Amino acid sequence: MTRNVFVVGMNDLNAERLRRLRGVEDVVFHPLLTSEAVSDTQEFDIPAMLAEAEATLDAFDGSIDAIVGYIDFPVSTMLPLLCKKYGTRNASLESLLKCEHKYWSRKVMAEIVPDHTPTFTAFDPFDDDALSKIGEADLRFPFFVKPIKSSGSRLGFRIDSPEDFDYAIAAFRAEIGQISEPFNYVLDQADLPDDIKAIEGHYCMAERVIGGRQCTVEGYVHEGEVVPYGTVDSIRYPQVLSFFYYLYPSTLPRPVQDQMNEITRKVMAHIGYDNAGFNIEYYWDEVQNKIWLLEINTRIAQSHCDLFEMVDGVSHQQVTVDLGLGRRPDMPKGEGPENVAGEFFYRVFFNDATIARAPSKAEIEVAAEQVEGTRIASYVARGMKLSELPEQDAYSYAVASVWMGAGKQSKLLWNYEQVMKRLNYEFTDIVE
């Protein structure tokens, strides 16, 4: 019997990945909303998106067996609403918001794993006394600020001085409405405690600066059982906050990974999150031998799909689809062609610039052919402004991503250098 799985924001690349999963011979994948509508945009009209998705589902002449997604906001927050209406499996909206609402999430962490939770407070960026109130919460320079709901590393700033805070506040006031207004719509659909209701979508978080070697634990919960299945290292460019590459499997010591997995089980069980994938970002301060929990994301990391396929033999979208269909995920280990895999981010560190030259499709294909199995995604075109790119961090722009595998990490880095020698980007009107 054919089973119908609707995938929010499915594009051609992910449709190919999905067809390569295990146990999907009798599954038909249907796109639900376009990738352009939910991902390649900075406008998030959630009521309109939900109405369009519901119209598609209502018009479908067949069973609706699962509704899934692998994209951050707004998809992650729409899925519980759609799944509840159509009777398909997913985490509850309230358990999801205990992860996605960064203030609520920190409060939960402070209850259950206080030794791994930094000092934090919420603040209103439209309050002229916000900085002094942050100080009253026992936070001193340096600290980190971010929205209570963000996407990627957008609008995240390290604050070392009042001038840094003023710069961040100006950015929050100018841009936070793009996220806060649609997030408030989602919050209005949930049963929230009074103290969380008071922290509306436009609020921000201030937190003690934490650091060390960063990684992401990918996991899922199936019928109450929390299962971490892989750890990916997040390696930054020297001296900046921007990511250089993701590396799988992690090179962290096994006891450190085991402790992170135990923290993961404890936190996710306490939250009551169930029948969905997630990932948790951590730091390991190796000087203090201290593990810090950074944040919880309520979806698999799309960036890690190719890494798992290269090393383990299948994209971890296996987790998303199996859970949506009510199955325990059939996630293999070490069955891929490579020992290690990475996603590299080619970045430029300008405030803005115009792209004077970008590699052609043919040039990208030639570059990818330098190392078998390499995939390259270029995000810019001639004449574009860097500031037009969606979902960028506050310190750089990612103009391309390169996914590749190798037998060991040193070879992986060497391969990346060979590929990038074939790609030529040029910029003009540079704002340093």
C-alpha positions as a printed Julia matrix, in Angstrom:
432×3 Matrix{Float64}:
  0.0    0.0     0.0
  1.39   3.38   -1.0
  2.1    5.83    1.81
  2.07   9.56    1.14
  4.62  11.77    2.85
  4.3   15.54    2.45
  7.6   17.42    2.74
  7.44  21.13    3.54
  9.84  23.11    1.33
 11.1   20.09   -0.63
 13.46  20.99   -3.49
 15.08  18.84   -6.19
 18.25  18.14   -4.18
 16.34  16.88   -1.16
 13.89  14.93   -3.32
 16.9   12.92   -4.57
 18.17  12.37   -1.01
 14.74  11.19    0.12
 14.49   8.62   -2.69
 17.8    7.1    -1.52
 16.52   6.41    2.03
 15.91   2.94    3.41
 12.43   1.45    3.35
 10.82   4.03    1.07
  9.97   1.75   -1.84
  6.27   2.18   -1.07
  6.51   5.88   -0.15
  5.55   8.78   -2.43
  7.05  12.14   -1.43
  4.91  15.19   -2.17
  6.14  18.81   -2.0
  4.18  21.03    0.4
  4.94  24.73   -0.11
  7.96  25.64   -2.23
 11.5   26.0    -0.97
 11.42  29.59   -2.19
  8.36  30.34   -0.05
  9.7   28.97    3.24
 13.49  29.1     2.96
 14.81  31.43    0.26
 13.05  34.44    1.72
 13.04  36.86    4.64
  9.26  37.29    4.64
  7.41  34.79    6.85
  3.62  35.16    6.58
  2.82  32.05    8.62
 -1.02  32.31    8.45
 -0.8   32.54    4.63
  1.7   29.67    4.5
 -0.53  27.49    6.67
 -3.59  28.33    4.57
 -1.77  27.38    1.36
 -0.48  24.13    2.89
 -3.92  23.21    4.2
 -5.52  23.89    0.82
 -3.03  21.48   -0.8
 -3.65  18.81    1.84
 -7.43  19.22    1.74
 -7.44  18.82   -2.04
 -5.34  15.65   -1.95
 -7.26  12.53   -2.91
 -5.49   9.93   -0.81
 -4.12   9.18    2.64
 -1.94  11.75    4.4
  0.5    9.47    6.21
  3.14  11.96    7.33
  3.96  15.66    7.18
  7.67  16.35    7.66
 10.33  19.0     7.19
 14.06  19.59    7.62
 14.16  23.4     7.61
 14.45  25.81   10.54
 11.97  28.63   11.18
  9.26  28.95    9.98
  8.91  25.29    8.93
  9.89  23.83   12.3
  7.21  25.84   14.09
  4.48  25.16   11.5
  4.85  21.38   11.54
  3.17  20.77   14.95
  0.19  22.86   13.84
 -0.2   20.98   10.56
  0.43  17.56   12.08
 -2.12  18.14   14.84
 -4.8   19.16   12.33
 -4.21  16.18   10.02
 -3.52  13.58   12.71
  0.08  12.81   11.76
  2.99  12.3    14.16
  5.15  15.11   15.49
  6.2   16.7    18.77
  3.6   18.84   20.54
  3.73  22.58   19.98
  4.41  23.25   23.66
  7.35  20.81   23.84
  8.74  22.29   20.63
  8.51  25.82   22.04
 10.41  24.75   25.16
 13.29  24.36   22.71
 12.62  27.11   20.14
 11.73  29.93   22.56
 15.27  30.61   23.78
 14.22  32.11   27.11
 11.84  29.26   27.93
 14.49  26.82   26.8
 17.12  28.35   29.09
 14.7   28.22   32.02
 14.15  24.5    31.4
 17.9   23.91   31.14
 18.52  25.8    34.39
 16.02  23.5    36.12
 17.41  20.2    34.89
 21.13  20.79   34.02
 22.13  23.98   35.9
 25.85  23.13   35.8
 25.77  23.21   32.0
 23.66  26.39   31.63
 25.27  29.86   31.5
 23.89  32.94   33.29
 21.14  34.47   31.13
 18.32  37.0    31.07
 15.71  38.25   28.59
 15.49  41.91   27.6
 13.36  44.17   25.45
 15.51  45.77   22.72
 13.07  48.68   22.56
 13.7   49.47   26.24
 16.24  52.32   26.56
 17.28  50.93   29.97
 17.94  47.42   28.68
 21.7   47.51   29.29
 21.36  48.46   32.95
 18.74  45.73   33.47
 21.11  43.19   31.95
 23.69  44.3    34.5
 21.18  43.77   37.3
 20.92  40.15   36.14
 24.6   39.67   37.03
 25.85  39.85   33.44
 28.97  41.91   32.75
 31.0   42.5    29.6
 31.61  40.44   27.62
 28.26  38.78   26.99
 26.36  37.49   23.97
 22.99  38.71   22.67
 20.52  37.12   20.25
 16.75  37.08   19.58
 14.6   34.7    21.62
 13.76  33.19   18.23
 16.26  33.34   15.44
 17.24  31.33   12.41
 20.81  30.26   11.79
 23.22  32.73   13.39
 21.2   35.76   12.36
 21.33  38.8    14.7
 23.77  37.22   17.14
 26.42  39.56   18.59
 29.24  39.4    21.1
 29.07  42.5    23.32
 32.35  43.84   24.73
 31.33  47.46   25.3
 28.34  49.84   25.45
 29.12  50.77   21.84
 28.79  47.13   20.79
 25.44  46.97   22.58
 24.21  50.13   20.83
 25.17  48.6    17.47
 23.28  45.37   18.29
 20.22  47.27   19.54
 20.05  49.25   16.29
 20.15  45.99   14.32
 17.48  44.39   16.51
 15.16  47.36   16.2
 15.56  47.46   12.41
 15.23  43.74   11.66
 13.71  41.76   14.51
 10.14  42.3    13.33
 10.76  39.92   10.41
 10.99  37.07   12.91
  9.09  38.33   15.96
  5.76  38.99   14.26
  5.41  35.5    12.73
  6.8   33.91   15.91
  4.18  35.73   17.98
  1.52  34.14   15.78
  2.88  30.69   16.7
  3.08  31.61   20.4
 -0.59  32.63   20.3
 -1.5   29.05   19.28
  0.19  27.51   22.35
 -0.73  27.06   26.01
  2.06  29.07   27.67
  2.88  29.72   31.33
  2.31  33.35   32.37
  6.02  34.09   32.81
  6.7   32.92   29.25
  3.73  34.83   27.82
  5.35  38.02   29.13
  8.46  37.43   26.98
  7.04  38.19   23.55
  8.57  37.42   20.17
 10.53  40.67   19.88
 12.47  40.05   23.11
 16.15  39.13   23.07
 18.5   37.07   25.21
 21.69  38.14   26.95
 23.97  35.31   28.08
 27.36  34.83   29.6
 29.95  34.17   26.9
 30.7   30.47   26.69
 33.22  28.83   24.43
 35.49  25.96   23.62
 35.25  23.31   20.96
 31.76  23.46   19.49
 29.73  20.52   18.24
 26.19  19.41   17.48
 24.6   16.23   18.8
 21.99  14.94   16.35
 19.22  12.85   17.91
 15.6   11.82   17.92
 12.89  10.75   20.36
 10.77   7.71   19.5
  7.92   6.77   21.84
  9.68   8.46   24.75
 13.15   7.0    24.09
 15.81   9.67   23.45
 18.44   8.44   20.98
 21.56  10.52   20.11
 23.01   9.01   16.9
 25.87  11.27   15.77
 28.04  14.23   16.77
 29.29  16.81   14.25
 32.11  19.28   15.04
 31.51  22.97   14.2
 34.88  24.54   13.4
 35.17  28.33   13.15
 37.45  30.63   11.23
 40.33  31.8    13.47
 39.48  34.72   15.78
 35.89  35.16   14.49
 32.44  33.73   15.22
 31.74  32.5    11.67
 31.8   28.79   10.87
 34.54  27.47    8.54
 33.34  23.86    8.28
 31.3   21.08    9.87
 33.14  17.79   10.41
 31.64  14.32   10.9
 32.34  12.22   12.88
 33.39  14.4    15.8
 36.99  14.4    16.99
 36.03  15.15   20.6
 37.18  12.61   23.22
 34.75   9.71   23.61
 34.07  10.43   27.33
 33.09  14.0    26.44
 30.71  12.8    23.73
 29.24  10.23   26.14
 28.57  12.96   28.72
 26.93  15.16   26.07
 24.71  12.24   25.08
 23.68  11.73   28.7
 22.84  15.45   29.09
 20.86  15.21   25.84
 18.78  12.28   27.11
 18.09  14.03   30.41
 17.04  17.37   28.87
 14.86  16.02   26.05
 13.06  13.57   28.35
 12.37  16.39   30.82
 10.95  18.61   28.07
  8.56  15.88   26.92
  9.58  16.21   23.29
  8.57  13.05   21.4
  8.35  11.42   17.97
 10.56  13.94   16.18
 14.21  14.67   15.4
 16.28  17.39   17.03
 19.84  18.53   17.56
 21.62  20.18   20.48
 24.63  22.46   20.14
 27.32  22.19   22.82
 30.69  23.64   23.76
 33.43  21.68   25.46
 35.81  23.98   27.34
 38.79  21.64   27.38
 40.81  23.89   29.75
 38.13  23.65   32.46
 36.83  20.28   31.2
 33.39  21.9    31.21
 30.45  21.17   28.93
 28.07  24.02   28.08
 24.69  23.54   26.41
 24.22  26.27   23.79
 20.78  25.62   22.27
 18.27  23.05   21.08
 16.97  22.93   17.48
 13.75  21.08   16.69
 14.79  19.51   13.39
 17.68  17.65   11.87
 20.45  19.87   10.49
 20.01  19.99    6.72
 23.7   20.9     6.4
 24.61  17.52    7.9
 22.56  15.37    5.48
 25.38  14.77    3.01
 27.87  14.18    5.83
 25.81  11.3     7.23
 25.25   9.9     3.75
 28.99   9.95    2.96
 30.04   8.33    6.26
 27.05   6.25    7.39
 25.46   5.44    4.04
 22.22   7.4     4.23
 21.1   10.98    4.89
 19.71  11.47    8.37
 16.47  12.52    6.75
 15.91   8.81    7.43
 15.11   9.9    10.98
 12.56  12.5     9.88
 10.7   10.2     7.51
 10.69   7.11    9.74
  9.42   9.07   12.75
  6.73  10.75   10.63
  5.53   7.3     9.6
  5.59   6.01   13.18
  8.66   3.79   12.7
 11.79   3.55   14.78
 14.49   5.18   12.59
 16.59   2.73   10.57
 19.78   4.79   10.76
 22.94   2.86    9.77
 26.46   3.48   11.1
 29.71   3.52    9.12
 28.22   2.08    5.93
 29.17   5.0     3.66
 32.17   5.27    1.3
 34.12   7.8     3.42
 35.67   7.83    6.89
 35.14  11.58    7.4
 33.06  14.25    5.69
 32.67  18.01    5.89
 30.69  20.98    4.72
 32.96  23.98    4.1
 31.72  27.57    3.98
 33.57  29.91    1.64
 33.1   33.3     3.3
 34.0   36.93    2.79
 34.32  39.28    5.73
 32.86  42.51    4.36
 30.02  44.65    5.69
 28.73  44.6     2.11
 29.9   44.39   -1.48
 28.66  43.82   -5.02
 29.52  40.55   -6.73
 31.56  41.49   -9.82
 32.17  37.88  -10.82
 30.82  34.49   -9.75
 31.76  31.06  -11.13
 29.62  29.74  -13.97
 27.74  26.45  -13.71
 30.42  24.85  -15.9
 33.23  26.17  -13.69
 31.48  24.82  -10.6
 31.13  21.4   -12.25
 34.85  21.37  -13.16
 35.78  22.35   -9.59
 33.61  19.6    -8.13
 35.24  17.04  -10.43
 38.6   17.63   -8.69
 37.49  15.32   -5.85
 35.0   12.5    -6.44
 31.71  12.91   -4.6
 32.07  16.67   -4.09
 28.99  18.87   -4.23
 29.2   22.67   -4.49
 26.41  25.21   -3.96
 27.11  28.81   -4.98
 24.73  31.35   -3.44
 25.52  34.52   -5.42
 25.32  35.84   -8.96
 27.0   38.71  -10.76
 25.47  42.06   -9.8
 24.05  40.89   -6.47
 24.74  42.68   -3.2
 26.01  40.49   -0.39
 23.36  42.03    1.88
 20.69  40.39   -0.3
 21.74  36.94    0.98
 19.26  35.54    3.54
 20.15  33.9     6.87
 23.69  35.26    7.33
 25.57  35.77   10.58
 26.56  39.24   11.81
 30.22  39.0    10.8
 30.5   37.49    7.3
 28.7   36.26    4.21
 28.78  32.64    3.01
 28.98  32.84   -0.78
 29.37  29.09   -1.36
 29.25  25.72    0.41
 31.32  22.67   -0.47
 30.42  19.15    0.73
 33.06  16.42    0.44
 34.45  13.31    2.07
 37.89  11.75    2.58
 39.78   9.05    4.41
 41.01  11.44    7.13
 40.61  15.06    8.23
 43.96  16.31    6.88
 43.13  14.95    3.43
 39.69  16.54    3.63
 41.26  19.98    4.19
 43.74  19.43    1.35
 40.9   18.42   -0.97
 38.98  21.57   -0.11
 41.96  23.75   -1.04
 42.25  22.0    -4.42
 38.58  22.56   -5.19
 38.57  26.22   -4.15
 41.53  26.99   -6.45
 39.09  26.42   -9.32
 36.47  28.87   -8.07
 36.93  32.57   -8.74
 34.78  35.19   -7.01
 35.4   38.93   -7.43
 33.84  41.84   -5.53
 33.47  45.57   -6.0
 31.91  48.43   -3.98
 33.4   46.76   -0.91
 32.34  48.14    2.48
 34.97  47.06    5.0
